[in-house]
mmCIF file of C-alpha atoms and ligand atoms in Angstrom:
data_model
loop_
_atom_site.group_PDB
_atom_site.id
_atom_site.type_symbol
_atom_site.label_atom_id
_atom_site.label_comp_id
_atom_site.label_asym_id
_atom_site.label_seq_id
_atom_site.Cartn_x
_atom_site.Cartn_y
_atom_site.Cartn_z
ATOM 1 C CA UNK A 6 0.433 0.468 0.362
ATOM 2 C CA UNK A 7 1.056 3.426 -1.088
ATOM 3 C CA UNK A 8 -0.072 6.040 0.966
ATOM 4 C CA UNK A 9 0.160 10.144 -0.648
ATOM 5 C CA UNK A 10 0.783 11.571 2.853
ATOM 6 C CA UNK A 11 -1.586 14.166 3.616
ATOM 7 C CA UNK A 12 -4.101 15.496 0.775
ATOM 8 C CA UNK A 13 -7.447 18.338 1.354
ATOM 9 C CA UNK A 14 -7.388 21.211 3.501
ATOM 10 C CA UNK A 15 -4.156 18.802 4.541
ATOM 11 C CA UNK A 16 -1.419 20.461 2.917
ATOM 12 C CA UNK A 17 1.090 19.732 4.619
ATOM 13 C CA UNK A 18 4.723 21.517 3.717
ATOM 14 C CA UNK A 19 3.989 24.866 2.295
ATOM 15 C CA UNK A 20 7.503 26.576 0.992
ATOM 16 C CA UNK A 21 7.987 30.469 0.201
ATOM 17 C CA UNK A 22 7.059 29.937 -2.994
ATOM 18 C CA UNK A 23 3.615 28.501 -2.066
ATOM 19 C CA UNK A 24 4.201 24.666 -3.286
ATOM 20 C CA UNK A 25 2.406 22.596 -0.286
ATOM 21 C CA UNK A 26 4.373 19.065 0.346
ATOM 22 C CA UNK A 27 0.167 17.105 -0.323
ATOM 23 C CA UNK A 28 0.958 17.737 -4.255
ATOM 24 C CA UNK A 29 4.160 15.902 -4.547
ATOM 25 C CA UNK A 30 3.305 12.432 -2.214
ATOM 26 C CA UNK A 31 1.052 12.327 -4.451
ATOM 27 C CA UNK A 32 2.414 12.801 -7.669
ATOM 28 C CA UNK A 33 4.898 10.593 -6.909
ATOM 29 C CA UNK A 34 2.775 8.087 -5.282
ATOM 30 C CA UNK A 35 1.113 7.644 -8.313
ATOM 31 C CA UNK A 36 4.511 6.862 -10.265
ATOM 32 C CA UNK A 37 5.131 4.583 -7.500
ATOM 33 C CA UNK A 38 1.802 2.490 -8.243
ATOM 34 C CA UNK A 39 2.082 2.774 -11.987
ATOM 35 C CA UNK A 40 5.501 0.798 -12.059
ATOM 36 C CA UNK A 41 4.777 -2.406 -9.719
ATOM 37 C CA UNK A 42 1.552 -2.446 -11.462
ATOM 38 C CA UNK A 43 3.515 -3.007 -14.753
ATOM 39 C CA UNK A 44 5.788 -5.699 -12.829
ATOM 40 C CA UNK A 45 3.814 -9.153 -11.193
ATOM 41 C CA UNK A 46 5.939 -8.647 -8.120
ATOM 42 C CA UNK A 47 3.586 -6.390 -6.785
ATOM 43 C CA UNK A 48 -0.554 -5.460 -6.358
ATOM 44 C CA UNK A 49 -0.244 -1.817 -5.020
ATOM 45 C CA UNK A 50 -2.895 0.615 -4.522
ATOM 46 C CA UNK A 51 -3.194 3.990 -2.435
ATOM 47 C CA UNK A 52 -4.220 5.671 0.690
ATOM 48 C CA UNK A 53 -5.956 8.323 -2.433
ATOM 49 C CA UNK A 54 -5.992 9.049 -5.643
ATOM 50 C CA UNK A 55 -6.152 12.889 -5.995
ATOM 51 C CA UNK A 56 -6.677 15.356 -3.832
ATOM 52 C CA UNK A 57 -8.925 14.485 -0.863
ATOM 53 C CA UNK A 58 -8.579 14.325 2.790
ATOM 54 C CA UNK A 59 -7.918 11.326 4.992
ATOM 55 C CA UNK A 60 -7.480 11.394 8.413
ATOM 56 C CA UNK A 61 -4.462 9.473 10.275
ATOM 57 C CA UNK A 62 -7.101 7.349 11.621
ATOM 58 C CA UNK A 63 -8.584 6.142 8.804
ATOM 59 C CA UNK A 64 -5.956 5.211 7.170
ATOM 60 C CA UNK A 65 -4.332 3.105 9.950
ATOM 61 C CA UNK A 66 -7.938 1.330 10.518
ATOM 62 C CA UNK A 67 -7.905 0.756 6.537
ATOM 63 C CA UNK A 68 -4.543 -1.093 6.898
ATOM 64 C CA UNK A 69 -5.153 -2.225 10.960
ATOM 65 C CA UNK A 70 -8.844 -3.980 9.224
ATOM 66 C CA UNK A 71 -7.202 -5.586 5.837
ATOM 67 C CA UNK A 72 -4.745 -8.010 4.780
ATOM 68 C CA UNK A 73 -1.866 -4.955 3.169
ATOM 69 C CA UNK A 74 2.238 -6.712 2.785
ATOM 70 C CA UNK A 75 3.709 -3.586 3.654
ATOM 71 C CA UNK A 76 2.877 -0.123 3.649
ATOM 72 C CA UNK A 77 5.339 3.034 2.347
ATOM 73 C CA UNK A 78 4.223 6.325 2.939
ATOM 74 C CA UNK A 79 5.700 9.477 0.856
ATOM 75 C CA UNK A 80 6.443 12.729 2.688
ATOM 76 C CA UNK A 81 8.494 15.791 1.460
ATOM 77 C CA UNK A 82 10.144 17.021 4.482
ATOM 78 C CA UNK A 83 10.667 20.493 5.796
ATOM 79 C CA UNK A 84 12.616 22.751 7.709
ATOM 80 C CA UNK A 85 13.282 26.623 8.803
ATOM 81 C CA UNK A 86 17.407 25.642 8.199
ATOM 82 C CA UNK A 87 16.985 26.245 4.048
ATOM 83 C CA UNK A 88 20.340 24.784 3.861
ATOM 84 C CA UNK A 89 19.098 20.929 4.367
ATOM 85 C CA UNK A 90 18.359 19.356 2.214
ATOM 86 C CA UNK A 91 18.453 15.218 1.277
ATOM 87 C CA UNK A 92 15.649 12.276 1.551
ATOM 88 C CA UNK A 93 15.770 9.906 4.599
ATOM 89 C CA UNK A 94 13.203 7.131 5.770
ATOM 90 C CA UNK A 95 12.131 6.778 9.115
ATOM 91 C CA UNK A 96 10.401 3.521 10.670
ATOM 92 C CA UNK A 97 8.246 3.302 14.380
ATOM 93 C CA UNK A 98 10.348 3.146 17.552
ATOM 94 C CA UNK A 99 9.926 0.087 20.195
ATOM 95 C CA UNK A 100 8.138 1.524 22.776
ATOM 96 C CA UNK A 101 5.471 3.061 20.293
ATOM 97 C CA UNK A 102 5.043 -0.811 19.311
ATOM 98 C CA UNK A 103 5.119 -2.110 22.574
ATOM 99 C CA UNK A 104 1.989 0.687 22.856
ATOM 100 C CA UNK A 105 0.134 -0.653 20.602
ATOM 101 C CA UNK A 106 0.292 -4.196 21.399
ATOM 102 C CA UNK A 107 -0.356 -3.438 24.592
ATOM 103 C CA UNK A 108 -3.316 -1.331 23.789
ATOM 104 C CA UNK A 109 -4.623 -4.533 21.320
ATOM 105 C CA UNK A 110 -4.192 -6.855 24.114
ATOM 106 C CA UNK A 111 -6.338 -5.337 26.393
ATOM 107 C CA UNK A 112 -9.171 -3.211 24.192
ATOM 108 C CA UNK A 113 -10.801 -6.557 23.021
ATOM 109 C CA UNK A 114 -13.235 -4.778 20.507
ATOM 110 C CA UNK A 115 -11.148 -3.883 17.908
ATOM 111 C CA UNK A 116 -10.668 -6.080 15.446
ATOM 112 C CA UNK A 117 -7.083 -6.596 13.602
ATOM 113 C CA UNK A 118 -6.408 -8.496 10.302
ATOM 114 C CA UNK A 119 -3.396 -10.744 11.378
ATOM 115 C CA UNK A 120 -1.845 -13.475 8.582
ATOM 116 C CA UNK A 121 -4.205 -17.064 9.832
ATOM 117 C CA UNK A 122 -0.726 -17.808 11.283
ATOM 118 C CA UNK A 123 -0.660 -15.386 13.738
ATOM 119 C CA UNK A 124 -4.501 -15.203 14.135
ATOM 120 C CA UNK A 125 -4.787 -18.636 15.142
ATOM 121 C CA UNK A 126 -2.718 -18.611 18.190
ATOM 122 C CA UNK A 127 -4.835 -15.476 19.473
ATOM 123 C CA UNK A 128 -7.792 -17.124 19.071
ATOM 124 C CA UNK A 129 -7.060 -20.444 20.625
ATOM 125 C CA UNK A 130 -5.721 -18.292 23.817
ATOM 126 C CA UNK A 131 -7.738 -15.295 24.068
ATOM 127 C CA UNK A 132 -7.679 -15.293 27.986
ATOM 128 C CA UNK A 133 -3.092 -15.414 27.392
ATOM 129 C CA UNK A 134 -2.421 -12.394 27.470
ATOM 130 C CA UNK A 135 1.187 -13.632 28.089
ATOM 131 C CA UNK A 136 1.658 -15.353 25.482
ATOM 132 C CA UNK A 137 -0.416 -13.005 23.057
ATOM 133 C CA UNK A 138 1.851 -10.614 23.770
ATOM 134 C CA UNK A 139 4.741 -12.558 23.071
ATOM 135 C CA UNK A 140 3.491 -13.846 19.712
ATOM 136 C CA UNK A 141 2.649 -10.134 18.267
ATOM 137 C CA UNK A 142 5.923 -8.505 20.224
ATOM 138 C CA UNK A 143 8.220 -11.487 18.466
ATOM 139 C CA UNK A 144 6.039 -10.209 15.374
ATOM 140 C CA UNK A 145 6.877 -6.846 16.067
ATOM 141 C CA UNK A 146 10.754 -7.613 15.717
ATOM 142 C CA UNK A 147 10.353 -8.850 12.346
ATOM 143 C CA UNK A 148 8.319 -6.440 10.998
ATOM 144 C CA UNK A 149 11.001 -4.493 12.375
ATOM 145 C CA UNK A 150 14.060 -6.892 10.617
ATOM 146 C CA UNK A 151 11.886 -6.027 6.934
ATOM 147 C CA UNK A 152 12.211 -2.898 7.988
ATOM 148 C CA UNK A 153 15.468 -1.473 8.146
ATOM 149 C CA UNK A 154 17.089 -4.694 5.529
ATOM 150 C CA UNK A 155 14.199 -3.290 2.997
ATOM 151 C CA UNK A 156 15.558 0.339 4.005
ATOM 152 C CA UNK A 157 18.782 -0.011 2.771
ATOM 153 C CA UNK A 158 17.775 -1.490 -0.818
ATOM 154 C CA UNK A 159 15.967 2.107 -0.912
ATOM 155 C CA UNK A 160 18.552 4.128 -0.069
ATOM 156 C CA UNK A 161 21.181 2.133 -2.447
ATOM 157 C CA UNK A 162 18.819 3.150 -4.726
ATOM 158 C CA UNK A 163 18.506 6.779 -3.324
ATOM 159 C CA UNK A 164 22.501 7.011 -3.563
ATOM 160 C CA UNK A 165 22.819 6.671 -6.870
ATOM 161 C CA UNK A 166 19.859 9.916 -7.827
ATOM 162 C CA UNK A 167 19.817 11.712 -4.479
ATOM 163 C CA UNK A 168 21.636 13.561 -1.529
ATOM 164 C CA UNK A 169 20.711 11.296 1.790
ATOM 165 C CA UNK A 170 19.801 13.164 4.356
ATOM 166 C CA UNK A 171 20.513 10.590 7.114
ATOM 167 C CA UNK A 172 22.362 6.830 6.119
ATOM 168 C CA UNK A 173 20.075 4.188 8.647
ATOM 169 C CA UNK A 174 16.046 4.617 9.453
ATOM 170 C CA UNK A 175 15.995 6.942 11.895
ATOM 171 C CA UNK A 176 12.954 6.057 14.704
ATOM 172 C CA UNK A 177 9.885 7.307 15.214
ATOM 173 C CA UNK A 178 6.086 7.471 16.821
ATOM 174 C CA UNK A 179 3.840 8.653 13.885
ATOM 175 C CA UNK A 180 0.302 7.123 13.486
ATOM 176 C CA UNK A 181 0.893 6.123 10.120
ATOM 177 C CA UNK A 182 3.516 3.336 10.938
ATOM 178 C CA UNK A 183 1.089 1.889 14.491
ATOM 179 C CA UNK A 184 -0.499 -0.625 12.496
ATOM 180 C CA UNK A 185 0.513 -3.371 14.775
ATOM 181 C CA UNK A 186 -0.521 -6.182 11.334
ATOM 182 C CA UNK A 187 2.163 -4.610 9.053
ATOM 183 C CA UNK A 188 5.179 -3.344 8.506
ATOM 184 C CA UNK A 189 5.939 -0.443 7.733
ATOM 185 C CA UNK A 190 8.221 3.206 6.485
ATOM 186 C CA UNK A 191 7.662 6.789 5.536
ATOM 187 C CA UNK A 192 9.899 7.841 3.305
ATOM 188 C CA UNK A 193 10.930 11.593 3.235
ATOM 189 C CA UNK A 194 11.686 12.311 -0.509
ATOM 190 C CA UNK A 195 13.602 15.248 0.107
ATOM 191 C CA UNK A 196 13.422 19.146 1.043
ATOM 192 C CA UNK A 197 10.618 21.465 -0.615
ATOM 193 C CA UNK A 198 12.486 23.975 1.847
ATOM 194 C CA UNK A 199 15.745 23.867 0.119
ATOM 195 C CA UNK A 200 14.957 26.377 -3.544
ATOM 196 C CA UNK A 201 17.520 23.354 -5.469
ATOM 197 C CA UNK A 202 15.328 20.516 -3.703
ATOM 198 C CA UNK A 203 12.246 21.316 -4.436
ATOM 199 C CA UNK A 204 12.922 23.119 -7.863
ATOM 200 C CA UNK A 205 13.488 18.258 -8.467
ATOM 201 C CA UNK A 206 10.924 17.691 -6.689
ATOM 202 C CA UNK A 207 8.326 19.441 -9.425
ATOM 203 C CA UNK A 208 9.778 18.262 -11.952
ATOM 204 C CA UNK A 209 7.851 14.887 -13.167
ATOM 205 C CA UNK A 210 11.424 12.837 -14.595
ATOM 206 C CA UNK A 211 12.540 13.738 -10.827
ATOM 207 C CA UNK A 212 9.337 11.999 -9.289
ATOM 208 C CA UNK A 213 9.831 9.087 -11.547
ATOM 209 C CA UNK A 214 13.643 8.923 -10.581
ATOM 210 C CA UNK A 215 12.002 8.521 -6.690
ATOM 211 C CA UNK A 216 9.861 6.758 -7.530
ATOM 212 C CA UNK A 217 11.814 4.069 -9.430
ATOM 213 C CA UNK A 218 14.524 4.635 -6.652
ATOM 214 C CA UNK A 219 11.541 3.192 -4.055
ATOM 215 C CA UNK A 220 10.463 0.043 -7.052
ATOM 216 C CA UNK A 221 13.855 -0.989 -7.444
ATOM 217 C CA UNK A 222 15.294 -1.204 -3.342
ATOM 218 C CA UNK A 223 11.393 -3.396 -2.802
ATOM 219 C CA UNK A 224 11.967 -5.621 -6.054
ATOM 220 C CA UNK A 225 15.943 -6.048 -4.929
ATOM 221 C CA UNK A 226 14.996 -6.812 -1.018
ATOM 222 C CA UNK A 227 11.625 -9.082 -2.362
ATOM 223 C CA UNK A 228 14.323 -11.339 -4.941
ATOM 224 C CA UNK A 229 17.252 -11.552 -2.309
ATOM 225 C CA UNK A 230 15.096 -12.162 1.136
ATOM 226 C CA UNK A 231 12.044 -14.182 -0.660
ATOM 227 C CA UNK A 232 12.989 -16.896 2.341
ATOM 228 C CA UNK A 233 11.305 -14.083 5.487
ATOM 229 C CA UNK A 234 8.037 -12.647 3.912
HETATM 230 ZN ZN1 LIG B 323 4.641 15.195 5.784
#
């Protein structure tokens, strides 16, 4: 699932030339979807196909209730320091995910889609909270390994076309990355507050290059680590 960040009444970051982040996110998201669609390895869907507003809760609810193998949220960065530029990747931190897992175990009403084997264990052990937590913690550890590994593959491709703001994934507590049933990363494609970078980000050519770099990262990851999934 590709999630072009923001949309509608939520423009995301805006630079001093009036460029809105939401527009760049959508253009890169659609390009990525089109590229992935041409590959038999992937079945891409978007959280938004146009300039519509979708709350973060709605986005994460969809992920929690459906079978999404992997989520990529697309954003563009901003900073008061105009010289700052480059792409970065964000993944969820452990504290946030352990909190989400605890909340899920305590809140019996919330329905979350899990793969069959996980679902079976949870069903059979309805009142064994310790076991349920252990299973979900182990699953999260696997997801995080995947996120870190996949980020490396995407960084390899990004290096060929842009500067990296950070060489390793950053950890954060973000709503869009908080679904406990789905591995997910957020990509900041570049800074719209940097004059040269926003100039590039506006062009179809560069948007395509970014989308293609993400695609190649995904493809190489899944080809080299098919057993882990
Ligand atoms: Zn954003």
